Each structure stands twice: as structure tokens, then as C-alpha cells.
């Protein structure tokens, strides 16, 4: 069983950080025990009839048999593919380490309770959080320019983060297989709205089937958001089906986490996406969302009528 390093794929610096982390972890465990998605699925050179779906299948197959997941999560808009992978692992009882060098905290209101991540559900699902938010002190400046010295401080900060993350990974408990069958209430649907569209299009309000009870998140207005996030997670996984609003510049973290959980457990899930832009990459079909999102759901719904029909179907 391997350690899966999840990271944003779409910029070289993110891939480089993930590769550095995977390299240091492999020095302790051996290369066969570390999986790095973009590298080990040969994403840039892979040829397939439907490349995006094939990449999803390769990553999902590896996610189903990992020892732990280490996810690099930065900034106010965490990568939706990474969040999907976190949700998948957490729903299977796999330990999750979140690594961040973000120096910001987040809250729903100016004076509200703070969390390390913009969605409290991320922190609630973490087995360990490795956070190195401050620049490192460099004992030997470059002597060339202040910019070179600043680069050294960032590089040293990243090195500290990598070393702390590897140490945390080696101390993780073994995965716990939950043999208790989840009790699902078929007459309920968990509806996760998008923070990018609230309050104009609160998704629970679109659930209008008289025989279905709509549940929604409580964590964003809670005095203890991480505790409330665990309640939301249990409510979602105990529902008959999940529908998430994936509207926004990318799929919101909570929606992506829940899609991952649904994919891992076989819980029916749909994405409400009335409008989208498409991404294009060499050899890959157009994707309306991150491919882990697009292929992780059972349906993509474009209108209120489609929402009603899917819930009542």
C-alpha cells in the first residue's frame, strides 16, 4: 500500500513542490510506496480514447488501496481535484495529512471563529495538519541581492514543511476499516450550496420533492465550525443521496469533498452546474469541471427542473 501525494496539477511550481515531497518520502519508504498522480499516471504523455476519464480511473484505482493521503492545500480557493481526493480517502477511513504554508486564517464573519482552511470541513477530515506559515530565517544570506535572499527564505520554508510532513506521515496510525454498515435514510437528500452563489441560489431551496427532506450544511454559521463540519459530514454520508452546487471559478471545497466521499462509498451524487466554462488540455476531451469532479458524480444537472427530476427519480 502506498502514500498518495495529492496536489494541484496546473502549474509547474505546485508539481515541483509535490515532487519534492514525494522524493523525500520515498527516501524513507522506497519509491514503490509513494504515488504521485501527474508523474505516475504519465498524464502529459498518456494516450487514451477519452483521456480525462482514463486519468480519473487510474487515480481512483490507486485511491482505493492507499495507506495514507498527503494533500497540499494552499490559499482561499483549494484545488477541487485535491479536495475530491481528500473526501475519497476520508470516507474510506484512510489517514489524511494536510500540508499548507498558507499564513492566513479564515472565518465566515470579521470576528467569527477562525479555521486554518476556508471550509471547516477540510480541517475536520484531517488526521494531521502540518502548517509552516512563516518564512524561514536564513543564517547565510546569498550576498547577491535582497530578492535572492527572499527566495532562499521561501525555499527553506518549503524544506521545513516537507520535512515536517514526512515526519508526520511516518507516525500515522494504521488505517481503520469501518465494518459498521452506514445507515442511510433514503427519504433525505443532502444539498450543499455554493458559497459563490449564496444567498441568491441556495441549493436546498431547489429541493422541492414533497417526499424528500432536504438537509443542508450548518458549519458556516456555527460557533464551533469544525464540530459542525463533522455533523455535516455525517449527515451527508447518512443521506439517501447528495447534490452539490459546483458553481464558481472552480468547484467549492465542500462540494468536492462530498463528491469524493460519495464516489468512495457508492452514494448517489449529482452536481448542479447551470453554467460552466470548459478547460482544454493536449489530448484530453473538454472538461466542464476538474476531471475528478466531472467523472466522480452520477449526473451533472443544468436546471432546477433537472434537479427536481433527479431527486425524485
PDB file of C-alpha atoms in Angstrom:
ATOM      1  CA  UNK A   1       0.000   0.000   0.000  1.00  0.00           C
ATOM      2  CA  UNK A   2       1.297   3.436  -0.926  1.00  0.00           C
ATOM      3  CA  UNK A   3       1.231   7.013   0.259  1.00  0.00           C
ATOM      4  CA  UNK A   4      -0.698   9.158  -2.211  1.00  0.00           C
ATOM      5  CA  UNK A   5       0.548  12.750  -2.653  1.00  0.00           C
ATOM      6  CA  UNK A   6      -2.346  14.955  -3.821  1.00  0.00           C
ATOM      7  CA  UNK A   7      -1.558  18.354  -5.311  1.00  0.00           C
ATOM      8  CA  UNK A   8      -2.787  20.969  -7.751  1.00  0.00           C
ATOM      9  CA  UNK A   9      -1.685  19.879 -11.226  1.00  0.00           C
ATOM     10  CA  UNK A  10      -1.973  23.008 -13.292  1.00  0.00           C
ATOM     11  CA  UNK A  11       1.200  24.949 -12.512  1.00  0.00           C
ATOM     12  CA  UNK A  12       4.828  23.861 -12.535  1.00  0.00           C
ATOM     13  CA  UNK A  13       5.598  25.208  -9.046  1.00  0.00           C
ATOM     14  CA  UNK A  14       2.821  23.090  -7.500  1.00  0.00           C
ATOM     15  CA  UNK A  15       4.044  19.978  -9.275  1.00  0.00           C
ATOM     16  CA  UNK A  16       7.606  20.743  -8.198  1.00  0.00           C
ATOM     17  CA  UNK A  17       6.601  21.043  -4.531  1.00  0.00           C
ATOM     18  CA  UNK A  18       4.680  17.763  -4.705  1.00  0.00           C
ATOM     19  CA  UNK A  19       7.632  16.052  -6.389  1.00  0.00           C
ATOM     20  CA  UNK A  20       9.976  17.321  -3.672  1.00  0.00           C
ATOM     21  CA  UNK A  21       7.658  15.949  -1.001  1.00  0.00           C
ATOM     22  CA  UNK A  22       7.274  12.600  -2.792  1.00  0.00           C
ATOM     23  CA  UNK A  23      11.052  12.330  -3.240  1.00  0.00           C
ATOM     24  CA  UNK A  24      11.770  12.860   0.458  1.00  0.00           C
ATOM     25  CA  UNK A  25       9.022  10.448   1.460  1.00  0.00           C
ATOM     26  CA  UNK A  26      10.340   7.828  -0.980  1.00  0.00           C
ATOM     27  CA  UNK A  27      13.813   8.113   0.557  1.00  0.00           C
ATOM     28  CA  UNK A  28      12.279   6.840   3.796  1.00  0.00           C
ATOM     29  CA  UNK A  29       9.836   4.286   2.383  1.00  0.00           C
ATOM     30  CA  UNK A  30      11.066   3.333  -1.066  1.00  0.00           C
ATOM     31  CA  UNK A  31       9.736   4.625  -4.398  1.00  0.00           C
ATOM     32  CA  UNK A  32       7.242   1.765  -4.750  1.00  0.00           C
ATOM     33  CA  UNK A  33       5.427   3.052  -1.656  1.00  0.00           C
ATOM     34  CA  UNK A  34       4.764   6.586  -2.932  1.00  0.00           C
ATOM     35  CA  UNK A  35       2.283   7.581  -5.650  1.00  0.00           C
ATOM     36  CA  UNK A  36       2.465  10.989  -7.368  1.00  0.00           C
ATOM     37  CA  UNK A  37      -0.524  11.377  -9.720  1.00  0.00           C
ATOM     38  CA  UNK A  38       0.727  13.565 -12.585  1.00  0.00           C
ATOM     39  CA  UNK A  39       4.042  11.716 -12.602  1.00  0.00           C
ATOM     40  CA  UNK A  40       2.837   8.148 -12.127  1.00  0.00           C
ATOM     41  CA  UNK A  41      -0.165   8.296 -14.448  1.00  0.00           C
ATOM     42  CA  UNK A  42       2.105   9.776 -17.152  1.00  0.00           C
ATOM     43  CA  UNK A  43      -0.516  12.482 -17.618  1.00  0.00           C
ATOM     44  CA  UNK A  44       1.325  14.660 -20.110  1.00  0.00           C
ATOM     45  CA  UNK A  45       2.149  11.784 -22.486  1.00  0.00           C
ATOM     46  CA  UNK A  46      -0.751   9.419 -21.828  1.00  0.00           C
ATOM     47  CA  UNK A  47      -2.768   8.481 -24.901  1.00  0.00           C
ATOM     48  CA  UNK A  48      -6.338   7.218 -24.436  1.00  0.00           C
ATOM     49  CA  UNK A  49      -9.639   7.378 -26.316  1.00  0.00           C
ATOM     50  CA  UNK A  50     -11.115   9.522 -23.547  1.00  0.00           C
ATOM     51  CA  UNK A  51      -8.045  10.766 -21.736  1.00  0.00           C
ATOM     52  CA  UNK A  52      -9.747  12.652 -18.886  1.00  0.00           C
ATOM     53  CA  UNK A  53     -11.884   9.670 -17.927  1.00  0.00           C
ATOM     54  CA  UNK A  54      -8.879   7.344 -18.127  1.00  0.00           C
ATOM     55  CA  UNK A  55      -6.897   9.604 -15.793  1.00  0.00           C
ATOM     56  CA  UNK A  56      -9.823   9.612 -13.373  1.00  0.00           C
ATOM     57  CA  UNK A  57      -9.962   5.817 -13.472  1.00  0.00           C
ATOM     58  CA  UNK A  58      -6.224   5.484 -12.826  1.00  0.00           C
ATOM     59  CA  UNK A  59      -6.299   7.850  -9.859  1.00  0.00           C
ATOM     60  CA  UNK A  60      -9.467   6.302  -8.415  1.00  0.00           C
ATOM     61  CA  UNK A  61      -7.986   2.821  -8.657  1.00  0.00           C
ATOM     62  CA  UNK A  62      -4.933   3.958  -6.686  1.00  0.00           C
ATOM     63  CA  UNK A  63      -7.059   5.851  -4.144  1.00  0.00           C
ATOM     64  CA  UNK A  64      -8.914   2.627  -3.355  1.00  0.00           C
ATOM     65  CA  UNK A  65      -5.788   0.943  -1.965  1.00  0.00           C
ATOM     66  CA  UNK A  66      -3.609   3.558  -0.274  1.00  0.00           C
ATOM     67  CA  UNK A  67      -2.021   3.591   3.182  1.00  0.00           C
ATOM     68  CA  UNK A  68      -2.421   7.362   3.632  1.00  0.00           C
ATOM     69  CA  UNK A  69      -3.084  10.525   1.654  1.00  0.00           C
ATOM     70  CA  UNK A  70      -0.930  13.648   1.899  1.00  0.00           C
ATOM     71  CA  UNK A  71      -2.583  16.702   0.361  1.00  0.00           C
ATOM     72  CA  UNK A  72      -1.008  20.074  -0.379  1.00  0.00           C
ATOM     73  CA  UNK A  73      -3.673  22.697   0.300  1.00  0.00           C
ATOM     74  CA  UNK A  74      -2.995  26.405  -0.114  1.00  0.00           C
ATOM     75  CA  UNK A  75      -4.993  29.625  -0.228  1.00  0.00           C
ATOM     76  CA  UNK A  76      -8.619  30.707  -0.186  1.00  0.00           C
ATOM     77  CA  UNK A  77      -9.540  28.507  -3.186  1.00  0.00           C
ATOM     78  CA  UNK A  78      -8.244  24.977  -2.529  1.00  0.00           C
ATOM     79  CA  UNK A  79      -7.897  22.813  -5.608  1.00  0.00           C
ATOM     80  CA  UNK A  80     -11.123  20.915  -6.280  1.00  0.00           C
ATOM     81  CA  UNK A  81      -9.412  17.765  -7.536  1.00  0.00           C
ATOM     82  CA  UNK A  82      -7.309  17.602  -4.366  1.00  0.00           C
ATOM     83  CA  UNK A  83     -10.420  18.120  -2.218  1.00  0.00           C
ATOM     84  CA  UNK A  84     -12.194  15.312  -4.059  1.00  0.00           C
ATOM     85  CA  UNK A  85      -9.252  13.012  -3.288  1.00  0.00           C
ATOM     86  CA  UNK A  86      -9.309  14.056   0.388  1.00  0.00           C
ATOM     87  CA  UNK A  87     -13.024  13.257   0.626  1.00  0.00           C
ATOM     88  CA  UNK A  88     -12.492   9.895  -1.053  1.00  0.00           C
ATOM     89  CA  UNK A  89      -9.735   8.900   1.378  1.00  0.00           C
ATOM     90  CA  UNK A  90     -11.518  10.190   4.489  1.00  0.00           C
ATOM     91  CA  UNK A  91     -14.725   8.325   3.644  1.00  0.00           C
ATOM     92  CA  UNK A  92     -12.720   5.096   3.471  1.00  0.00           C
ATOM     93  CA  UNK A  93     -11.070   5.680   6.852  1.00  0.00           C
ATOM     94  CA  UNK A  94      -7.655   6.406   5.317  1.00  0.00           C
ATOM     95  CA  UNK A  95      -5.465   8.831   7.345  1.00  0.00           C
ATOM     96  CA  UNK A  96      -5.179  12.278   5.754  1.00  0.00           C
ATOM     97  CA  UNK A  97      -2.349  14.775   6.254  1.00  0.00           C
ATOM     98  CA  UNK A  98      -2.925  18.326   5.070  1.00  0.00           C
ATOM     99  CA  UNK A  99       0.211  20.334   4.294  1.00  0.00           C
ATOM    100  CA  UNK A 100      -0.007  24.110   3.992  1.00  0.00           C
ATOM    101  CA  UNK A 101       2.344  27.079   4.000  1.00  0.00           C
ATOM    102  CA  UNK A 102      -0.609  29.496   3.911  1.00  0.00           C
ATOM    103  CA  UNK A 103      -0.148  32.253   6.516  1.00  0.00           C
ATOM    104  CA  UNK A 104      -3.845  33.211   6.579  1.00  0.00           C
ATOM    105  CA  UNK A 105      -6.679  32.008   8.796  1.00  0.00           C
ATOM    106  CA  UNK A 106     -10.298  32.098   7.640  1.00  0.00           C
ATOM    107  CA  UNK A 107     -13.677  32.979   9.158  1.00  0.00           C
ATOM    108  CA  UNK A 108     -17.235  33.454   7.931  1.00  0.00           C
ATOM    109  CA  UNK A 109     -17.527  36.898   9.577  1.00  0.00           C
ATOM    110  CA  UNK A 110     -14.919  39.513  10.599  1.00  0.00           C
ATOM    111  CA  UNK A 111     -14.966  38.434  14.237  1.00  0.00           C
ATOM    112  CA  UNK A 112     -16.127  34.860  13.806  1.00  0.00           C
ATOM    113  CA  UNK A 113     -14.254  31.722  14.833  1.00  0.00           C
ATOM    114  CA  UNK A 114     -11.179  31.093  12.708  1.00  0.00           C
ATOM    115  CA  UNK A 115     -10.079  27.960  10.917  1.00  0.00           C
ATOM    116  CA  UNK A 116      -6.908  27.076   9.009  1.00  0.00           C
ATOM    117  CA  UNK A 117      -8.831  26.484   5.786  1.00  0.00           C
ATOM    118  CA  UNK A 118     -11.668  28.395   4.095  1.00  0.00           C
ATOM    119  CA  UNK A 119     -14.020  25.432   4.556  1.00  0.00           C
ATOM    120  CA  UNK A 120     -14.004  23.978   8.099  1.00  0.00           C
ATOM    121  CA  UNK A 121     -14.741  20.552   6.644  1.00  0.00           C
ATOM    122  CA  UNK A 122     -11.150  20.314   5.435  1.00  0.00           C
ATOM    123  CA  UNK A 123      -9.812  20.619   8.968  1.00  0.00           C
ATOM    124  CA  UNK A 124     -12.458  18.259  10.314  1.00  0.00           C
ATOM    125  CA  UNK A 125     -11.362  15.463   7.979  1.00  0.00           C
ATOM    126  CA  UNK A 126      -7.626  15.831   8.631  1.00  0.00           C
ATOM    127  CA  UNK A 127      -5.793  13.280  10.729  1.00  0.00           C
ATOM    128  CA  UNK A 128      -2.873  15.728  10.941  1.00  0.00           C
ATOM    129  CA  UNK A 129      -2.368  19.306   9.783  1.00  0.00           C
ATOM    130  CA  UNK A 130       1.213  20.313   9.005  1.00  0.00           C
ATOM    131  CA  UNK A 131       1.391  24.084   8.833  1.00  0.00           C
ATOM    132  CA  UNK A 132       4.508  26.202   8.330  1.00  0.00           C
ATOM    133  CA  UNK A 133       3.072  29.688   7.768  1.00  0.00           C
ATOM    134  CA  UNK A 134       6.173  31.815   8.305  1.00  0.00           C
ATOM    135  CA  UNK A 135       9.200  32.452   6.141  1.00  0.00           C
ATOM    136  CA  UNK A 136      12.331  30.726   7.365  1.00  0.00           C
ATOM    137  CA  UNK A 137      15.316  32.555   8.778  1.00  0.00           C
ATOM    138  CA  UNK A 138      18.351  32.139   6.555  1.00  0.00           C
ATOM    139  CA  UNK A 139      21.592  32.027   8.507  1.00  0.00           C
ATOM    140  CA  UNK A 140      23.775  32.514   5.427  1.00  0.00           C
ATOM    141  CA  UNK A 141      22.403  35.208   3.079  1.00  0.00           C
ATOM    142  CA  UNK A 142      23.299  34.874  -0.588  1.00  0.00           C
ATOM    143  CA  UNK A 143      25.149  38.166  -0.650  1.00  0.00           C
ATOM    144  CA  UNK A 144      23.847  38.892  -4.155  1.00  0.00           C
ATOM    145  CA  UNK A 145      20.515  40.709  -3.713  1.00  0.00           C
ATOM    146  CA  UNK A 146      17.570  41.014  -1.386  1.00  0.00           C
ATOM    147  CA  UNK A 147      15.495  39.096  -3.934  1.00  0.00           C
ATOM    148  CA  UNK A 148      17.870  36.145  -3.855  1.00  0.00           C
ATOM    149  CA  UNK A 149      17.751  36.238  -0.054  1.00  0.00           C
ATOM    150  CA  UNK A 150      13.965  36.293  -0.138  1.00  0.00           C
ATOM    151  CA  UNK A 151      13.973  33.272  -2.456  1.00  0.00           C
ATOM    152  CA  UNK A 152      16.218  31.433  -0.002  1.00  0.00           C
ATOM    153  CA  UNK A 153      13.804  32.141   2.843  1.00  0.00           C
ATOM    154  CA  UNK A 154      10.934  30.666   0.817  1.00  0.00           C
ATOM    155  CA  UNK A 155      12.969  27.646  -0.221  1.00  0.00           C
ATOM    156  CA  UNK A 156      13.942  26.990   3.387  1.00  0.00           C
ATOM    157  CA  UNK A 157      10.311  27.335   4.469  1.00  0.00           C
ATOM    158  CA  UNK A 158       9.285  24.727   1.889  1.00  0.00           C
ATOM    159  CA  UNK A 159      12.046  22.403   3.044  1.00  0.00           C
ATOM    160  CA  UNK A 160      10.857  22.720   6.646  1.00  0.00           C
ATOM    161  CA  UNK A 161       7.291  21.948   5.524  1.00  0.00           C
ATOM    162  CA  UNK A 162       8.396  18.877   3.576  1.00  0.00           C
ATOM    163  CA  UNK A 163      10.468  17.512   6.462  1.00  0.00           C
ATOM    164  CA  UNK A 164       7.658  18.074   8.978  1.00  0.00           C
ATOM    165  CA  UNK A 165       5.184  16.392   6.633  1.00  0.00           C
ATOM    166  CA  UNK A 166       7.392  13.333   6.111  1.00  0.00           C
ATOM    167  CA  UNK A 167       7.850  13.010   9.880  1.00  0.00           C
ATOM    168  CA  UNK A 168       4.074  13.217  10.354  1.00  0.00           C
ATOM    169  CA  UNK A 169       3.485  10.595   7.655  1.00  0.00           C
ATOM    170  CA  UNK A 170       5.842   8.128   9.305  1.00  0.00           C
ATOM    171  CA  UNK A 171       3.980   8.496  12.609  1.00  0.00           C
ATOM    172  CA  UNK A 172       0.481   7.949  11.229  1.00  0.00           C
ATOM    173  CA  UNK A 173      -1.715   5.250  12.732  1.00  0.00           C
ATOM    174  CA  UNK A 174      -2.704   2.356  10.528  1.00  0.00           C
ATOM    175  CA  UNK A 175      -5.906   2.826   8.508  1.00  0.00           C
ATOM    176  CA  UNK A 176      -9.007   1.663  10.355  1.00  0.00           C
ATOM    177  CA  UNK A 177     -11.513  -0.270   8.302  1.00  0.00           C
ATOM    178  CA  UNK A 178     -15.005   0.606   9.484  1.00  0.00           C
ATOM    179  CA  UNK A 179     -17.030  -2.607   9.295  1.00  0.00           C
ATOM    180  CA  UNK A 180     -20.179  -0.889  10.577  1.00  0.00           C
ATOM    181  CA  UNK A 181     -22.679  -0.543   7.776  1.00  0.00           C
ATOM    182  CA  UNK A 182     -23.751   3.052   7.267  1.00  0.00           C
ATOM    183  CA  UNK A 183     -27.449   3.615   7.829  1.00  0.00           C
ATOM    184  CA  UNK A 184     -28.823   5.747   5.022  1.00  0.00           C
ATOM    185  CA  UNK A 185     -32.173   7.449   5.064  1.00  0.00           C
ATOM    186  CA  UNK A 186     -33.476   7.199   1.516  1.00  0.00           C
ATOM    187  CA  UNK A 187     -36.043   9.952   2.050  1.00  0.00           C
ATOM    188  CA  UNK A 188     -33.346  12.566   2.710  1.00  0.00           C
ATOM    189  CA  UNK A 189     -31.061  14.420   0.331  1.00  0.00           C
ATOM    190  CA  UNK A 190     -28.073  16.413   1.488  1.00  0.00           C
ATOM    191  CA  UNK A 191     -27.841  19.642  -0.525  1.00  0.00           C
ATOM    192  CA  UNK A 192     -24.557  21.587  -0.411  1.00  0.00           C
ATOM    193  CA  UNK A 193     -24.881  25.124  -1.787  1.00  0.00           C
ATOM    194  CA  UNK A 194     -22.007  27.023  -3.369  1.00  0.00           C
ATOM    195  CA  UNK A 195     -20.515  29.870  -1.324  1.00  0.00           C
ATOM    196  CA  UNK A 196     -20.010  31.666  -4.632  1.00  0.00           C
ATOM    197  CA  UNK A 197     -23.769  31.901  -5.291  1.00  0.00           C
ATOM    198  CA  UNK A 198     -25.229  32.284  -1.795  1.00  0.00           C
ATOM    199  CA  UNK A 199     -27.629  33.784  -0.869  1.00  0.00           C
ATOM    200  CA  UNK A 200     -29.021  34.172  -4.378  1.00  0.00           C
ATOM    201  CA  UNK A 201     -29.335  30.482  -5.252  1.00  0.00           C
ATOM    202  CA  UNK A 202     -29.360  28.426  -2.044  1.00  0.00           C
ATOM    203  CA  UNK A 203     -29.442  24.888  -3.338  1.00  0.00           C
ATOM    204  CA  UNK A 204     -31.606  23.368  -0.559  1.00  0.00           C
ATOM    205  CA  UNK A 205     -34.414  25.625  -1.791  1.00  0.00           C
ATOM    206  CA  UNK A 206     -34.359  23.821  -5.137  1.00  0.00           C
ATOM    207  CA  UNK A 207     -35.245  20.509  -3.496  1.00  0.00           C
ATOM    208  CA  UNK A 208     -38.997  20.609  -3.932  1.00  0.00           C
ATOM    209  CA  UNK A 209     -39.988  16.954  -3.932  1.00  0.00           C
ATOM    210  CA  UNK A 210     -42.699  16.506  -1.258  1.00  0.00           C
ATOM    211  CA  UNK A 211     -41.489  13.025  -0.344  1.00  0.00           C
ATOM    212  CA  UNK A 212     -37.890  14.170   0.245  1.00  0.00           C
ATOM    213  CA  UNK A 213     -36.414  16.007   3.216  1.00  0.00           C
ATOM    214  CA  UNK A 214     -33.574  18.361   2.333  1.00  0.00           C
ATOM    215  CA  UNK A 215     -30.611  18.626   4.684  1.00  0.00           C
ATOM    216  CA  UNK A 216     -28.005  21.357   4.413  1.00  0.00           C
ATOM    217  CA  UNK A 217     -24.728  22.497   5.973  1.00  0.00           C
ATOM    218  CA  UNK A 218     -24.567  24.016   9.448  1.00  0.00           C
ATOM    219  CA  UNK A 219     -20.836  24.702   9.727  1.00  0.00           C
ATOM    220  CA  UNK A 220     -20.625  28.155   8.176  1.00  0.00           C
ATOM    221  CA  UNK A 221     -22.715  29.855  10.875  1.00  0.00           C
ATOM    222  CA  UNK A 222     -21.672  27.661  13.818  1.00  0.00           C
ATOM    223  CA  UNK A 223     -19.832  28.846  16.917  1.00  0.00           C
ATOM    224  CA  UNK A 224     -17.635  25.750  16.595  1.00  0.00           C
ATOM    225  CA  UNK A 225     -17.321  25.296  12.833  1.00  0.00           C
ATOM    226  CA  UNK A 226     -15.092  22.196  12.892  1.00  0.00           C
ATOM    227  CA  UNK A 227     -17.503  20.358  15.210  1.00  0.00           C
ATOM    228  CA  UNK A 228     -20.400  21.400  12.992  1.00  0.00           C
ATOM    229  CA  UNK A 229     -18.433  20.250   9.943  1.00  0.00           C
ATOM    230  CA  UNK A 230     -18.207  16.736  11.386  1.00  0.00           C
ATOM    231  CA  UNK A 231     -22.004  16.834  11.844  1.00  0.00           C
ATOM    232  CA  UNK A 232     -22.440  17.918   8.209  1.00  0.00           C
ATOM    233  CA  UNK A 233     -20.174  15.082   7.052  1.00  0.00           C
ATOM    234  CA  UNK A 234     -22.205  12.503   8.989  1.00  0.00           C
ATOM    235  CA  UNK A 235     -25.482  13.968   7.718  1.00  0.00           C
ATOM    236  CA  UNK A 236     -24.283  13.852   4.117  1.00  0.00           C
ATOM    237  CA  UNK A 237     -22.992  10.274   4.291  1.00  0.00           C
ATOM    238  CA  UNK A 238     -26.166   9.173   6.053  1.00  0.00           C
ATOM    239  CA  UNK A 239     -28.495  10.639   3.434  1.00  0.00           C
ATOM    240  CA  UNK A 240     -30.084   8.818   0.538  1.00  0.00           C
ATOM    241  CA  UNK A 241     -28.259  10.948  -1.997  1.00  0.00           C
ATOM    242  CA  UNK A 242     -26.149  14.083  -2.274  1.00  0.00           C
ATOM    243  CA  UNK A 243     -26.485  17.065  -4.556  1.00  0.00           C
ATOM    244  CA  UNK A 244     -23.847  19.793  -4.591  1.00  0.00           C
ATOM    245  CA  UNK A 245     -23.732  23.176  -6.284  1.00  0.00           C
ATOM    246  CA  UNK A 246     -20.420  23.209  -8.133  1.00  0.00           C
ATOM    247  CA  UNK A 247     -20.792  26.795  -9.363  1.00  0.00           C
ATOM    248  CA  UNK A 248     -17.792  29.064  -9.075  1.00  0.00           C
ATOM    249  CA  UNK A 249     -14.357  29.585 -10.586  1.00  0.00           C
ATOM    250  CA  UNK A 250     -13.736  26.006  -9.515  1.00  0.00           C
ATOM    251  CA  UNK A 251     -15.796  23.519  -7.530  1.00  0.00           C
ATOM    252  CA  UNK A 252     -16.099  24.748  -3.915  1.00  0.00           C
ATOM    253  CA  UNK A 253     -14.093  22.710  -1.380  1.00  0.00           C
ATOM    254  CA  UNK A 254     -17.090  21.311   0.484  1.00  0.00           C
ATOM    255  CA  UNK A 255     -18.766  20.165  -2.707  1.00  0.00           C
ATOM    256  CA  UNK A 256     -15.568  18.486  -3.907  1.00  0.00           C
ATOM    257  CA  UNK A 257     -15.016  16.749  -0.554  1.00  0.00           C
ATOM    258  CA  UNK A 258     -18.546  15.354  -0.639  1.00  0.00           C
ATOM    259  CA  UNK A 259     -18.200  14.182  -4.244  1.00  0.00           C
ATOM    260  CA  UNK A 260     -15.110  12.251  -3.206  1.00  0.00           C
ATOM    261  CA  UNK A 261     -16.938  10.674  -0.287  1.00  0.00           C
ATOM    262  CA  UNK A 262     -19.884   9.705  -2.470  1.00  0.00           C
ATOM    263  CA  UNK A 263     -17.586   8.211  -5.092  1.00  0.00           C
ATOM    264  CA  UNK A 264     -15.775   6.151  -2.447  1.00  0.00           C
ATOM    265  CA  UNK A 265     -18.927   4.812  -0.787  1.00  0.00           C
ATOM    266  CA  UNK A 266     -21.285   4.371  -3.720  1.00  0.00           C
ATOM    267  CA  UNK A 267     -23.624   7.108  -2.513  1.00  0.00           C
ATOM    268  CA  UNK A 268     -25.546   8.648  -5.441  1.00  0.00           C
ATOM    269  CA  UNK A 269     -24.299  12.189  -6.075  1.00  0.00           C
ATOM    270  CA  UNK A 270     -25.086  14.899  -8.606  1.00  0.00           C
ATOM    271  CA  UNK A 271     -23.528  18.255  -9.399  1.00  0.00           C
ATOM    272  CA  UNK A 272     -25.748  21.267 -10.008  1.00  0.00           C
ATOM    273  CA  UNK A 273     -23.921  23.370 -12.602  1.00  0.00           C
ATOM    274  CA  UNK A 274     -26.186  25.754 -14.505  1.00  0.00           C
ATOM    275  CA  UNK A 275     -23.245  27.454 -16.192  1.00  0.00           C
ATOM    276  CA  UNK A 276     -19.638  26.482 -16.752  1.00  0.00           C
ATOM    277  CA  UNK A 277     -16.525  27.293 -18.675  1.00  0.00           C
ATOM    278  CA  UNK A 278     -14.540  24.459 -20.227  1.00  0.00           C
ATOM    279  CA  UNK A 279     -10.906  23.537 -19.793  1.00  0.00           C
ATOM    280  CA  UNK A 280      -8.778  22.129 -22.580  1.00  0.00           C
ATOM    281  CA  UNK A 281      -5.509  20.215 -22.407  1.00  0.00           C
ATOM    282  CA  UNK A 282      -3.477  18.385 -25.032  1.00  0.00           C
ATOM    283  CA  UNK A 283      -5.051  15.057 -25.946  1.00  0.00           C
ATOM    284  CA  UNK A 284      -7.871  15.440 -23.441  1.00  0.00           C
ATOM    285  CA  UNK A 285     -11.570  15.933 -24.082  1.00  0.00           C
ATOM    286  CA  UNK A 286     -13.067  19.281 -22.921  1.00  0.00           C
ATOM    287  CA  UNK A 287     -13.857  19.185 -19.205  1.00  0.00           C
ATOM    288  CA  UNK A 288     -16.612  21.304 -17.667  1.00  0.00           C
ATOM    289  CA  UNK A 289     -15.031  20.893 -14.218  1.00  0.00           C
ATOM    290  CA  UNK A 290     -11.909  19.263 -12.829  1.00  0.00           C
ATOM    291  CA  UNK A 291     -11.928  15.731 -14.242  1.00  0.00           C
ATOM    292  CA  UNK A 292     -12.049  14.262 -10.700  1.00  0.00           C
ATOM    293  CA  UNK A 293     -15.301  16.179 -10.239  1.00  0.00           C
ATOM    294  CA  UNK A 294     -16.762  15.626 -13.688  1.00  0.00           C
ATOM    295  CA  UNK A 295     -16.351  11.851 -13.570  1.00  0.00           C
ATOM    296  CA  UNK A 296     -16.900  11.472  -9.821  1.00  0.00           C
ATOM    297  CA  UNK A 297     -20.616  12.324  -9.981  1.00  0.00           C
ATOM    298  CA  UNK A 298     -23.529  10.341 -11.369  1.00  0.00           C
ATOM    299  CA  UNK A 299     -25.071  13.345 -13.099  1.00  0.00           C
ATOM    300  CA  UNK A 300     -24.431  16.994 -13.951  1.00  0.00           C
ATOM    301  CA  UNK A 301     -27.671  18.975 -13.704  1.00  0.00           C
ATOM    302  CA  UNK A 302     -28.128  22.237 -15.572  1.00  0.00           C
ATOM    303  CA  UNK A 303     -31.540  23.497 -14.402  1.00  0.00           C
ATOM    304  CA  UNK A 304     -33.941  23.486 -11.473  1.00  0.00           C
ATOM    305  CA  UNK A 305     -36.157  21.083 -13.406  1.00  0.00           C
ATOM    306  CA  UNK A 306     -33.300  18.622 -13.778  1.00  0.00           C
ATOM    307  CA  UNK A 307     -32.601  18.890 -10.034  1.00  0.00           C
ATOM    308  CA  UNK A 308     -36.203  18.023  -9.220  1.00  0.00           C
ATOM    309  CA  UNK A 309     -36.272  15.124 -11.696  1.00  0.00           C
ATOM    310  CA  UNK A 310     -33.005  13.627 -10.375  1.00  0.00           C
ATOM    311  CA  UNK A 311     -34.073  13.858  -6.745  1.00  0.00           C
ATOM    312  CA  UNK A 312     -37.462  12.324  -7.456  1.00  0.00           C
ATOM    313  CA  UNK A 313     -36.070   9.647  -9.788  1.00  0.00           C
TER     314      UNK A 313
END
